[in-house]
mmCIF file of C-alpha atoms and ligand atoms in Angstrom:
data_model
loop_
_atom_site.group_PDB
_atom_site.id
_atom_site.type_symbol
_atom_site.label_atom_id
_atom_site.label_comp_id
_atom_site.label_asym_id
_atom_site.label_seq_id
_atom_site.Cartn_x
_atom_site.Cartn_y
_atom_site.Cartn_z
ATOM 1 C CA UNK W 282 90.867 16.085 -77.959
ATOM 2 C CA UNK W 283 91.749 12.973 -78.789
ATOM 3 C CA UNK W 284 89.433 11.600 -82.001
ATOM 4 C CA UNK W 285 88.369 8.251 -82.631
ATOM 5 C CA UNK W 286 88.244 6.940 -85.859
ATOM 6 C CA UNK W 287 86.204 4.773 -87.114
ATOM 7 C CA UNK W 288 83.718 6.869 -84.697
ATOM 8 C CA UNK W 289 84.161 9.931 -85.493
ATOM 9 C CA UNK W 290 82.898 12.122 -88.389
ATOM 10 C CA UNK W 291 85.853 11.891 -90.850
ATOM 11 C CA UNK W 292 86.070 15.817 -90.833
ATOM 12 C CA UNK W 293 86.915 15.478 -87.379
ATOM 13 C CA UNK W 294 89.897 12.591 -87.234
ATOM 14 C CA UNK W 295 92.464 15.192 -88.275
ATOM 15 C CA UNK W 296 90.973 18.284 -86.760
ATOM 16 C CA UNK W 297 93.241 21.489 -87.328
ATOM 17 C CA UNK W 298 92.730 24.734 -86.497
ATOM 18 C CA UNK W 299 91.652 26.751 -89.483
ATOM 19 C CA UNK W 300 92.377 30.059 -89.353
ATOM 20 C CA UNK W 301 89.455 31.710 -90.750
ATOM 21 C CA UNK W 302 86.856 30.107 -88.959
ATOM 22 C CA UNK W 303 89.179 31.099 -85.877
ATOM 23 C CA UNK W 304 89.491 34.944 -85.993
ATOM 24 C CA UNK W 305 85.572 34.568 -87.351
ATOM 25 C CA UNK W 306 84.948 32.814 -83.949
ATOM 26 C CA UNK W 307 86.711 35.241 -82.159
ATOM 27 C CA UNK W 308 84.929 38.497 -84.414
ATOM 28 C CA UNK W 309 81.719 37.163 -82.740
ATOM 29 C CA UNK W 310 83.102 37.712 -79.286
ATOM 30 C CA UNK W 311 84.373 40.891 -80.259
ATOM 31 C CA UNK W 312 81.379 42.160 -81.620
ATOM 32 C CA UNK W 313 78.819 41.114 -79.123
ATOM 33 C CA UNK W 314 77.964 44.031 -76.719
ATOM 34 C CA UNK W 315 77.980 41.636 -73.567
ATOM 35 C CA UNK W 316 79.642 37.954 -74.213
ATOM 36 C CA UNK W 317 83.120 39.811 -73.803
ATOM 37 C CA UNK W 318 81.901 41.573 -70.250
ATOM 38 C CA UNK W 319 80.175 38.025 -69.598
ATOM 39 C CA UNK W 320 83.957 36.227 -70.126
ATOM 40 C CA UNK W 321 85.476 38.828 -67.933
ATOM 41 C CA UNK W 322 83.302 39.113 -64.995
ATOM 42 C CA UNK W 323 83.124 34.810 -65.215
ATOM 43 C CA UNK W 324 84.453 32.311 -62.614
ATOM 44 C CA UNK W 325 87.312 30.926 -64.422
ATOM 45 C CA UNK W 326 85.380 27.322 -63.527
ATOM 46 C CA UNK W 327 82.919 28.508 -66.334
ATOM 47 C CA UNK W 328 85.282 27.652 -69.015
ATOM 48 C CA UNK W 329 86.181 24.384 -67.539
ATOM 49 C CA UNK W 330 82.878 23.499 -66.934
ATOM 50 C CA UNK W 331 81.939 24.293 -70.896
ATOM 51 C CA UNK W 332 84.822 22.133 -71.753
ATOM 52 C CA UNK W 333 84.275 19.761 -70.076
ATOM 53 C CA UNK W 334 80.301 19.691 -70.856
ATOM 54 C CA UNK W 335 81.148 19.371 -74.422
ATOM 55 C CA UNK W 336 83.904 16.051 -74.249
ATOM 56 C CA UNK W 337 81.602 14.560 -72.235
ATOM 57 C CA UNK W 338 78.850 15.091 -74.040
ATOM 58 C CA UNK W 339 81.206 14.036 -77.674
ATOM 59 C CA UNK W 340 82.572 10.608 -75.854
ATOM 60 C CA UNK W 341 78.960 9.498 -74.745
ATOM 61 C CA UNK W 342 78.148 9.506 -78.334
ATOM 62 C CA UNK W 343 81.584 8.193 -79.689
ATOM 63 C CA UNK W 344 80.777 5.481 -76.738
ATOM 64 C CA UNK W 345 77.401 4.914 -78.006
ATOM 65 C CA UNK W 346 78.602 4.213 -81.986
ATOM 66 C CA UNK W 347 80.977 1.877 -80.731
ATOM 67 C CA UNK W 348 78.124 -0.173 -78.897
ATOM 68 C CA UNK W 349 76.364 0.212 -82.130
ATOM 69 C CA UNK W 350 79.047 -0.250 -84.139
ATOM 70 C CA UNK W 351 80.539 -3.874 -82.375
ATOM 71 C CA UNK W 352 76.529 -5.304 -82.112
ATOM 72 C CA UNK W 353 74.974 -3.964 -78.606
ATOM 73 C CA UNK W 354 72.875 -1.728 -79.564
ATOM 74 C CA UNK W 355 71.104 -1.372 -82.840
ATOM 75 C CA UNK W 356 71.107 2.365 -83.244
ATOM 76 C CA UNK W 357 71.749 5.429 -81.285
ATOM 77 C CA UNK W 358 70.577 8.916 -81.607
ATOM 78 C CA UNK W 359 73.724 11.436 -81.536
ATOM 79 C CA UNK W 360 74.275 15.057 -80.960
ATOM 80 C CA UNK W 361 77.412 15.324 -82.725
ATOM 81 C CA UNK W 362 78.833 18.486 -84.111
ATOM 82 C CA UNK W 363 75.685 20.250 -82.207
ATOM 83 C CA UNK W 364 76.789 19.290 -78.456
ATOM 84 C CA UNK W 365 77.616 23.200 -78.052
ATOM 85 C CA UNK W 366 73.765 24.229 -78.326
ATOM 86 C CA UNK W 367 73.353 21.813 -75.705
ATOM 87 C CA UNK W 368 75.794 22.833 -73.164
ATOM 88 C CA UNK W 369 76.670 26.363 -73.995
ATOM 89 C CA UNK W 370 73.214 26.858 -73.203
ATOM 90 C CA UNK W 371 72.708 24.635 -69.632
ATOM 91 C CA UNK W 372 75.319 26.802 -67.980
ATOM 92 C CA UNK W 373 73.419 29.822 -68.831
ATOM 93 C CA UNK W 374 71.010 28.538 -66.575
ATOM 94 C CA UNK W 375 70.055 28.166 -62.958
ATOM 95 C CA UNK W 376 70.265 24.472 -61.414
ATOM 96 C CA UNK W 377 66.372 24.732 -60.549
ATOM 97 C CA UNK W 378 65.607 26.032 -64.305
ATOM 98 C CA UNK W 379 64.123 23.157 -66.044
ATOM 99 C CA UNK W 380 65.161 21.885 -68.880
ATOM 100 C CA UNK W 381 62.981 19.581 -71.892
ATOM 101 C CA UNK W 382 65.936 18.440 -74.208
ATOM 102 C CA UNK W 383 65.426 17.065 -77.194
ATOM 103 C CA UNK W 384 66.951 13.266 -77.693
ATOM 104 C CA UNK W 385 69.373 15.206 -79.402
ATOM 105 C CA UNK W 386 70.016 17.373 -76.423
ATOM 106 C CA UNK W 387 70.884 14.091 -74.312
ATOM 107 C CA UNK W 388 73.751 15.517 -73.018
ATOM 108 C CA UNK W 389 71.466 17.620 -71.080
ATOM 109 C CA UNK W 390 70.179 14.711 -68.737
ATOM 110 C CA UNK W 391 74.139 14.075 -67.328
ATOM 111 C CA UNK W 392 74.701 17.358 -67.373
ATOM 112 C CA UNK W 393 71.928 18.574 -65.347
ATOM 113 C CA UNK W 394 73.315 15.560 -62.647
ATOM 114 C CA UNK W 395 71.379 12.123 -63.640
ATOM 115 C CA UNK W 396 74.115 9.906 -63.146
ATOM 116 C CA UNK W 397 75.845 9.197 -67.324
ATOM 117 C CA UNK W 398 75.480 5.907 -66.365
ATOM 118 C CA UNK W 399 71.768 5.677 -66.004
ATOM 119 C CA UNK W 400 72.101 7.486 -69.233
ATOM 120 C CA UNK W 401 73.908 4.359 -70.667
ATOM 121 C CA UNK W 402 71.396 2.441 -69.254
ATOM 122 C CA UNK W 403 68.217 3.520 -71.015
ATOM 123 C CA UNK W 404 69.691 2.817 -74.255
ATOM 124 C CA UNK W 405 70.371 -1.017 -72.400
ATOM 125 C CA UNK W 406 66.750 -1.379 -71.297
ATOM 126 C CA UNK W 407 68.415 -2.895 -68.206
ATOM 127 C CA UNK W 408 65.394 -2.913 -65.448
ATOM 128 C CA UNK W 409 67.708 -1.043 -63.106
ATOM 129 C CA UNK W 410 67.301 2.596 -64.105
ATOM 130 C CA UNK W 411 64.286 5.451 -64.106
ATOM 131 C CA UNK W 412 62.810 3.988 -67.112
ATOM 132 C CA UNK W 413 62.866 0.783 -65.525
ATOM 133 C CA UNK W 414 63.845 -0.751 -69.249
ATOM 134 C CA UNK W 415 60.792 0.656 -71.038
ATOM 135 C CA UNK W 416 62.401 3.859 -73.171
ATOM 136 C CA UNK W 417 65.242 5.215 -73.871
ATOM 137 C CA UNK W 418 64.377 8.741 -73.172
ATOM 138 C CA UNK W 419 65.462 9.943 -70.242
ATOM 139 C CA UNK W 420 64.326 12.612 -67.764
ATOM 140 C CA UNK W 421 64.121 12.803 -63.993
ATOM 141 C CA UNK W 422 62.043 15.604 -62.278
ATOM 142 C CA UNK W 423 64.559 15.859 -58.904
ATOM 143 C CA UNK W 424 67.516 17.181 -61.782
ATOM 144 C CA UNK W 425 64.829 19.641 -63.287
ATOM 145 C CA UNK W 426 64.843 17.242 -66.595
ATOM 146 C CA UNK W 427 61.805 16.559 -68.430
ATOM 147 C CA UNK W 428 62.017 13.725 -70.223
ATOM 148 C CA UNK W 429 62.313 13.891 -74.087
ATOM 149 C CA UNK W 430 58.719 13.561 -76.020
ATOM 150 C CA UNK W 431 58.772 11.340 -78.934
ATOM 151 C CA UNK W 432 56.613 13.492 -80.658
ATOM 152 C CA UNK W 433 58.353 16.299 -81.963
ATOM 153 C CA UNK W 434 57.618 19.920 -81.128
ATOM 154 C CA UNK W 435 55.421 18.806 -78.119
ATOM 155 C CA UNK W 436 57.281 19.925 -75.457
ATOM 156 C CA UNK W 437 57.125 23.358 -76.231
ATOM 157 C CA UNK W 438 53.383 23.406 -74.905
ATOM 158 C CA UNK W 439 54.918 21.436 -71.617
ATOM 159 C CA UNK W 440 57.539 23.872 -70.861
ATOM 160 C CA UNK W 441 55.225 26.655 -71.328
ATOM 161 C CA UNK W 442 53.252 25.007 -68.904
ATOM 162 C CA UNK W 443 56.518 25.122 -66.279
ATOM 163 C CA UNK W 444 56.865 28.630 -67.086
ATOM 164 C CA UNK W 445 53.946 29.953 -66.268
ATOM 165 C CA UNK W 446 53.305 27.837 -62.707
ATOM 166 C CA UNK W 447 56.613 29.995 -61.923
ATOM 167 C CA UNK W 448 55.026 33.431 -63.395
ATOM 168 C CA UNK W 449 51.599 32.635 -61.181
ATOM 169 C CA UNK W 450 54.237 31.464 -58.268
ATOM 170 C CA UNK W 451 56.038 34.860 -58.260
ATOM 171 C CA UNK W 452 59.197 31.996 -58.732
ATOM 172 C CA UNK W 453 62.433 33.854 -60.269
ATOM 173 C CA UNK W 454 63.054 30.626 -62.811
ATOM 174 C CA UNK W 455 62.865 29.975 -66.212
ATOM 175 C CA UNK W 456 61.882 26.946 -68.212
ATOM 176 C CA UNK W 457 64.074 25.876 -71.347
ATOM 177 C CA UNK W 458 63.355 23.753 -74.403
ATOM 178 C CA UNK W 459 65.052 22.756 -77.795
ATOM 179 C CA UNK W 460 63.111 21.897 -81.094
ATOM 180 C CA UNK W 461 64.491 21.302 -84.056
ATOM 181 C CA UNK W 462 64.066 23.497 -87.312
ATOM 182 C CA UNK W 463 62.071 20.429 -88.591
ATOM 183 C CA UNK W 464 60.066 20.306 -85.961
ATOM 184 C CA UNK W 465 58.879 24.274 -85.747
ATOM 185 C CA UNK W 466 56.520 23.154 -88.443
ATOM 186 C CA UNK W 467 54.627 21.390 -86.033
ATOM 187 C CA UNK W 468 51.092 22.589 -84.669
ATOM 188 C CA UNK W 469 52.405 22.281 -81.217
ATOM 189 C CA UNK W 470 55.032 24.736 -81.468
ATOM 190 C CA UNK W 471 53.228 27.130 -82.652
ATOM 191 C CA UNK W 472 50.168 26.085 -79.815
ATOM 192 C CA UNK W 473 52.657 26.607 -77.115
ATOM 193 C CA UNK W 474 54.250 29.455 -78.259
ATOM 194 C CA UNK W 475 50.988 31.351 -78.845
ATOM 195 C CA UNK W 476 50.038 30.392 -75.064
ATOM 196 C CA UNK W 477 53.440 30.865 -73.401
ATOM 197 C CA UNK W 478 53.646 35.137 -75.583
ATOM 198 C CA UNK W 479 50.131 35.682 -74.604
ATOM 199 C CA UNK W 480 50.491 34.781 -70.995
ATOM 200 C CA UNK W 481 54.282 36.480 -71.101
ATOM 201 C CA UNK W 482 55.980 33.748 -69.741
ATOM 202 C CA UNK W 483 60.090 32.716 -68.900
ATOM 203 C CA UNK W 484 60.101 30.131 -71.407
ATOM 204 C CA UNK W 485 63.386 30.194 -73.926
ATOM 205 C CA UNK W 486 62.915 28.235 -76.888
ATOM 206 C CA UNK W 487 65.734 27.642 -79.229
ATOM 207 C CA UNK W 488 65.269 26.916 -82.376
ATOM 208 C CA UNK W 489 68.357 24.019 -83.164
ATOM 209 C CA UNK W 490 68.894 24.200 -86.362
ATOM 210 C CA UNK W 491 70.790 21.789 -87.891
ATOM 211 C CA UNK W 492 69.834 21.882 -91.359
ATOM 212 C CA UNK W 493 68.240 18.650 -91.921
ATOM 213 C CA UNK W 494 65.163 17.160 -90.561
ATOM 214 C CA UNK W 495 64.957 13.014 -90.837
ATOM 215 C CA UNK W 496 66.068 12.818 -94.536
ATOM 216 C CA UNK W 497 65.011 16.579 -95.921
ATOM 217 C CA UNK W 498 67.111 19.440 -96.080
ATOM 218 C CA UNK W 499 65.773 22.134 -94.481
ATOM 219 C CA UNK W 500 66.655 24.257 -97.812
ATOM 220 C CA UNK W 501 63.918 22.127 -99.671
ATOM 221 C CA UNK W 502 61.054 22.604 -97.636
ATOM 222 C CA UNK W 503 61.040 25.668 -95.223
ATOM 223 C CA UNK W 504 59.720 28.678 -97.030
ATOM 224 C CA UNK W 505 59.858 31.075 -94.075
ATOM 225 C CA UNK W 506 62.968 32.166 -92.695
ATOM 226 C CA UNK W 507 63.517 30.543 -88.872
ATOM 227 C CA UNK W 508 64.205 33.999 -87.268
ATOM 228 C CA UNK W 509 60.567 34.851 -88.501
ATOM 229 C CA UNK W 510 59.203 32.734 -85.587
ATOM 230 C CA UNK W 511 60.061 35.107 -82.935
ATOM 231 C CA UNK W 512 58.226 38.320 -84.801
ATOM 232 C CA UNK W 513 54.840 36.228 -86.086
ATOM 233 C CA UNK W 514 54.201 35.490 -82.388
ATOM 234 C CA UNK W 515 55.466 39.059 -80.837
ATOM 235 C CA UNK W 516 58.053 37.877 -78.588
ATOM 236 C CA UNK W 517 62.164 39.009 -78.437
ATOM 237 C CA UNK W 518 63.666 36.511 -80.852
ATOM 238 C CA UNK W 519 67.991 36.134 -80.439
ATOM 239 C CA UNK W 520 70.519 34.809 -82.376
ATOM 240 C CA UNK W 521 73.580 32.331 -81.636
ATOM 241 C CA UNK W 522 76.086 30.483 -83.598
ATOM 242 C CA UNK W 523 74.860 26.892 -82.179
ATOM 243 C CA UNK W 524 78.639 25.698 -83.045
ATOM 244 C CA UNK W 525 79.766 28.298 -80.652
ATOM 245 C CA UNK W 526 79.692 27.233 -76.635
ATOM 246 C CA UNK W 527 80.314 30.843 -75.896
ATOM 247 C CA UNK W 528 78.248 32.925 -77.857
ATOM 248 C CA UNK W 529 75.065 30.292 -77.114
ATOM 249 C CA UNK W 530 75.854 30.678 -73.297
ATOM 250 C CA UNK W 531 75.721 34.409 -73.940
ATOM 251 C CA UNK W 532 72.668 34.121 -75.444
ATOM 252 C CA UNK W 533 70.881 31.936 -73.511
ATOM 253 C CA UNK W 534 72.163 33.877 -70.449
ATOM 254 C CA UNK W 535 70.470 37.464 -72.086
ATOM 255 C CA UNK W 536 67.165 35.150 -72.726
ATOM 256 C CA UNK W 537 67.181 34.399 -69.194
ATOM 257 C CA UNK W 538 67.469 37.946 -67.793
ATOM 258 C CA UNK W 539 64.571 38.963 -70.696
ATOM 259 C CA UNK W 540 62.254 36.207 -69.335
ATOM 260 C CA UNK W 541 63.055 37.501 -65.695
ATOM 261 C CA UNK W 542 62.276 41.181 -66.204
ATOM 262 C CA UNK W 543 59.008 40.098 -67.556
ATOM 263 C CA UNK W 544 59.748 39.706 -71.172
ATOM 264 C CA UNK W 545 59.711 36.319 -71.859
ATOM 265 C CA UNK W 546 58.849 34.098 -74.012
ATOM 266 C CA UNK W 547 62.193 34.093 -76.070
ATOM 267 C CA UNK W 548 63.054 31.988 -79.197
ATOM 268 C CA UNK W 549 66.946 31.780 -79.738
ATOM 269 C CA UNK W 550 67.633 30.402 -83.045
ATOM 270 C CA UNK W 551 71.034 28.413 -82.850
ATOM 271 C CA UNK W 552 72.467 27.792 -86.439
ATOM 272 C CA UNK W 553 74.257 24.255 -86.278
ATOM 273 C CA UNK W 554 74.997 20.843 -88.229
ATOM 274 C CA UNK W 555 74.518 17.826 -87.347
ATOM 275 C CA UNK W 556 77.707 15.556 -88.799
ATOM 276 C CA UNK W 557 75.865 12.230 -89.346
ATOM 277 C CA UNK W 558 72.966 10.686 -90.095
ATOM 278 C CA UNK W 559 69.058 11.505 -88.198
ATOM 279 C CA UNK W 560 70.359 8.345 -85.961
ATOM 280 C CA UNK W 561 73.011 6.061 -86.503
ATOM 281 C CA UNK W 562 71.701 3.535 -89.477
ATOM 282 C CA UNK W 563 71.444 6.613 -91.920
ATOM 283 C CA UNK W 564 74.400 7.606 -91.639
ATOM 284 C CA UNK W 565 75.285 7.153 -95.187
ATOM 285 C CA UNK W 566 72.421 8.606 -97.140
ATOM 286 C CA UNK W 567 73.081 11.220 -95.119
ATOM 287 C CA UNK W 568 76.029 12.238 -96.322
ATOM 288 C CA UNK W 569 74.522 11.816 -99.861
ATOM 289 C CA UNK W 570 72.563 15.148 -98.671
ATOM 290 C CA UNK W 571 74.779 17.584 -98.663
ATOM 291 C CA UNK W 572 77.933 18.183 -100.755
ATOM 292 C CA UNK W 573 81.432 17.256 -99.503
ATOM 293 C CA UNK W 574 82.520 20.828 -99.134
ATOM 294 C CA UNK W 575 79.385 21.350 -96.683
ATOM 295 C CA UNK W 576 80.692 18.856 -94.033
ATOM 296 C CA UNK W 577 84.286 20.151 -94.580
ATOM 297 C CA UNK W 578 83.171 23.841 -93.850
ATOM 298 C CA UNK W 579 80.866 23.006 -90.898
ATOM 299 C CA UNK W 580 83.829 20.134 -89.886
ATOM 300 C CA UNK W 581 86.225 23.097 -89.097
ATOM 301 C CA UNK W 582 83.589 24.593 -87.030
ATOM 302 C CA UNK W 583 83.686 21.712 -84.339
ATOM 303 C CA UNK W 584 82.392 22.637 -81.629
ATOM 304 C CA UNK W 585 84.844 20.955 -79.296
ATOM 305 C CA UNK W 586 88.035 22.378 -81.709
ATOM 306 C CA UNK W 587 87.234 25.585 -81.813
ATOM 307 C CA UNK W 588 86.933 26.285 -78.505
ATOM 308 C CA UNK W 589 89.770 24.699 -76.980
ATOM 309 C CA UNK W 590 91.790 26.879 -79.620
ATOM 310 C CA UNK W 591 90.301 29.562 -78.832
ATOM 311 C CA UNK W 592 91.359 29.084 -75.001
ATOM 312 C CA UNK W 593 94.969 28.212 -76.304
ATOM 313 C CA UNK W 594 95.064 31.683 -77.537
ATOM 314 C CA UNK W 595 93.578 33.372 -73.765
ATOM 315 C CA UNK W 596 95.582 31.253 -71.185
ATOM 316 C CA UNK W 597 94.391 34.182 -68.465
ATOM 317 C CA UNK W 598 90.840 32.930 -68.906
ATOM 318 C CA UNK W 599 92.418 29.594 -67.084
ATOM 319 C CA UNK W 600 94.246 31.110 -64.775
ATOM 320 C CA UNK W 601 97.650 30.114 -66.504
ATOM 321 C CA UNK W 602 99.921 32.013 -68.560
ATOM 322 C CA UNK W 603 100.729 29.869 -71.569
ATOM 323 C CA UNK W 604 99.382 28.276 -74.793
ATOM 324 C CA UNK W 605 101.031 25.114 -73.572
ATOM 325 C CA UNK W 606 99.693 25.572 -69.967
ATOM 326 C CA UNK W 607 96.135 25.270 -71.866
ATOM 327 C CA UNK W 608 96.635 22.221 -73.306
ATOM 328 C CA UNK W 609 98.258 20.738 -70.586
ATOM 329 C CA UNK W 610 94.886 21.548 -68.166
ATOM 330 C CA UNK W 611 92.632 20.571 -70.883
ATOM 331 C CA UNK W 612 94.439 17.077 -71.021
ATOM 332 C CA UNK W 613 94.020 16.452 -67.470
ATOM 333 C CA UNK W 614 90.433 17.391 -67.792
ATOM 334 C CA UNK W 615 89.837 15.019 -71.311
ATOM 335 C CA UNK W 616 91.713 12.053 -69.641
ATOM 336 C CA UNK W 617 89.196 12.323 -66.397
ATOM 337 C CA UNK W 618 86.277 12.808 -68.301
ATOM 338 C CA UNK W 619 87.458 9.701 -70.616
ATOM 339 C CA UNK W 620 87.807 7.434 -67.280
ATOM 340 C CA UNK W 621 84.011 8.963 -65.907
ATOM 341 C CA UNK W 622 82.534 8.208 -69.366
ATOM 342 C CA UNK W 623 84.225 4.499 -70.033
ATOM 343 C CA UNK W 624 83.364 3.702 -66.072
ATOM 344 C CA UNK W 625 79.668 4.622 -66.714
ATOM 345 C CA UNK W 626 79.202 2.543 -69.612
ATOM 346 C CA UNK W 627 81.325 -0.503 -68.014
ATOM 347 C CA UNK W 628 78.370 -0.040 -65.076
ATOM 348 C CA UNK W 629 75.860 -0.145 -67.677
ATOM 349 C CA UNK W 630 76.596 -3.040 -69.475
ATOM 350 C CA UNK W 631 76.742 -5.154 -66.642
ATOM 351 C CA UNK W 632 73.583 -4.191 -65.844
ATOM 352 C CA UNK W 633 72.404 -5.648 -69.131
ATOM 353 C CA UNK W 634 73.608 -8.537 -67.372
ATOM 354 C CA UNK W 635 72.683 -8.507 -64.085
ATOM 355 C CA UNK W 636 69.150 -6.390 -63.579
ATOM 356 C CA UNK W 637 67.127 -7.030 -67.249
ATOM 357 C CA UNK W 638 63.519 -5.571 -66.589
ATOM 358 C CA UNK W 639 61.091 -7.335 -64.226
ATOM 359 C CA UNK W 640 58.355 -8.658 -66.457
ATOM 360 C CA UNK W 641 55.506 -8.779 -63.628
ATOM 361 C CA UNK W 642 56.059 -5.022 -63.615
ATOM 362 C CA UNK W 643 55.154 -4.553 -67.879
ATOM 363 C CA UNK W 644 51.689 -2.834 -66.676
ATOM 364 C CA UNK W 645 53.069 -0.699 -64.023
ATOM 365 C CA UNK W 646 52.406 3.240 -64.558
ATOM 366 C CA UNK W 647 50.442 2.028 -67.731
ATOM 367 C CA UNK W 648 47.430 4.636 -67.568
ATOM 368 C CA UNK W 649 45.552 4.323 -70.835
HETATM 369 C C1 TPP R 184 54.947 14.625 -84.480
HETATM 370 C C2 TPP R 184 56.028 13.904 -84.894
HETATM 371 N N1 TPP R 184 56.249 14.389 -86.646
HETATM 372 C C3 TPP R 184 57.218 13.134 -86.997
HETATM 373 C C4 TPP R 184 57.861 12.607 -86.016
HETATM 374 C C5 TPP R 184 58.389 11.444 -86.775
HETATM 375 N N2 TPP R 184 60.297 12.378 -86.901
HETATM 376 C C6 TPP R 184 61.274 11.961 -85.609
HETATM 377 S S1 TPP R 184 62.097 13.156 -86.102
HETATM 378 C C7 TPP R 184 62.089 13.919 -87.144
HETATM 379 C C8 TPP R 184 62.474 14.673 -87.789
HETATM 380 C C9 TPP R 184 62.967 16.123 -87.085
HETATM 381 O O1 TPP R 184 63.580 17.496 -87.231
HETATM 382 P P1 TPP R 184 63.986 18.374 -86.526
HETATM 383 O O2 TPP R 184 62.895 18.494 -85.977
HETATM 384 O O3 TPP R 184 64.936 18.863 -87.592
HETATM 385 O O4 TPP R 184 65.175 17.734 -85.264
HETATM 386 P P2 TPP R 184 66.555 16.879 -85.481
HETATM 387 O O5 TPP R 184 66.456 15.274 -85.839
HETATM 388 O O6 TPP R 184 66.798 17.928 -86.759
HETATM 389 O O7 TPP R 184 67.347 17.540 -84.584
HETATM 390 C C10 TPP R 184 61.004 13.308 -87.455
HETATM 391 C C11 TPP R 184 60.065 13.929 -88.574
HETATM 392 C C12 TPP R 184 57.693 12.380 -84.667
HETATM 393 N N3 TPP R 184 58.309 12.094 -84.056
HETATM 394 N N4 TPP R 184 56.891 13.832 -84.374
HETATM 395 MG MG1 MG R 185 66.652 19.645 -87.679
#
């Protein structure tokens, strides 16, 4: 895809496929007992949805970064580099499976059908969107998206409750939430998992390990492996490459099957890397937490670039014969998504001018 200096991380600007990374990408597929079968059985439209989902997610973040740089916003929380952990998971779920995203999984909101312009509007605090200017966390149960909770980890018990209701009603649905590796040290994550485990509910908890919590490297703080979380609750634990959209898709699909067979909850460990700051304000400090080599290594594993390159090596997946034809298709999709993101951002900016929040409604919905 097109890159956007100065908004993209510097490792992405002149991104070129790395042969060792691409062969590891392919090896992950070849060595999976389930993924080659899922790829062979997939509707070709799946690959288009995964690709456009990744691109939409990236472009949403680029648009927010542009707003920060031009003074429209003071800061923004991004998922740069971690897009595949969100997009791959969503594609493995049914439309009516609810998700509880972290703010870093904001793309879950628009991928589940909340209008993109609303996802921009919440950042601008306009009065004509679901939060009516009150909060930039966005969810909408009509689209099966539970609003992110600022207190990290708190969505695990909430989503366990959704999963319990599905079990009690005999509905074939699962609930999914993501939690950062840092948040796995909170009490609520373990309380939620303990209840979910004892009630055997269809809950998937994705531990999105981006190696860092605010300004703390996880190597400096965690004394037990993240993979031990599942075992400590006596539930199934799976792992996936969080930068590999097909591996995430496959692993969540397996987790969903286990949940529907009554073998939930499932904890999925998704290994990825935050290609920036906690938010846009501390990007420089975040660069000091990791070496240049670490950033460079993860930069080579850009989830968008790696997936593009894989698709180019498998033209039949998109129903075409050559890598050139794949590129043409990808460019067409990218142009359409770019137009979609730019016009949603423009609509949101208009709303900022024309629909400020109504001060007389300030106390509406305040219960305590
Ligand atoms: C219960 C709670 N404690 C502290 C904070 C402040 N805080 C916000 S984000 C964050 C780091 C979370 O790290 P991680 O769970 O790894 O998620 P990431 O931001 O890396 O995606 C902290 C400590 C909070 N929001 N909630
Ligand atoms: Mg983290």
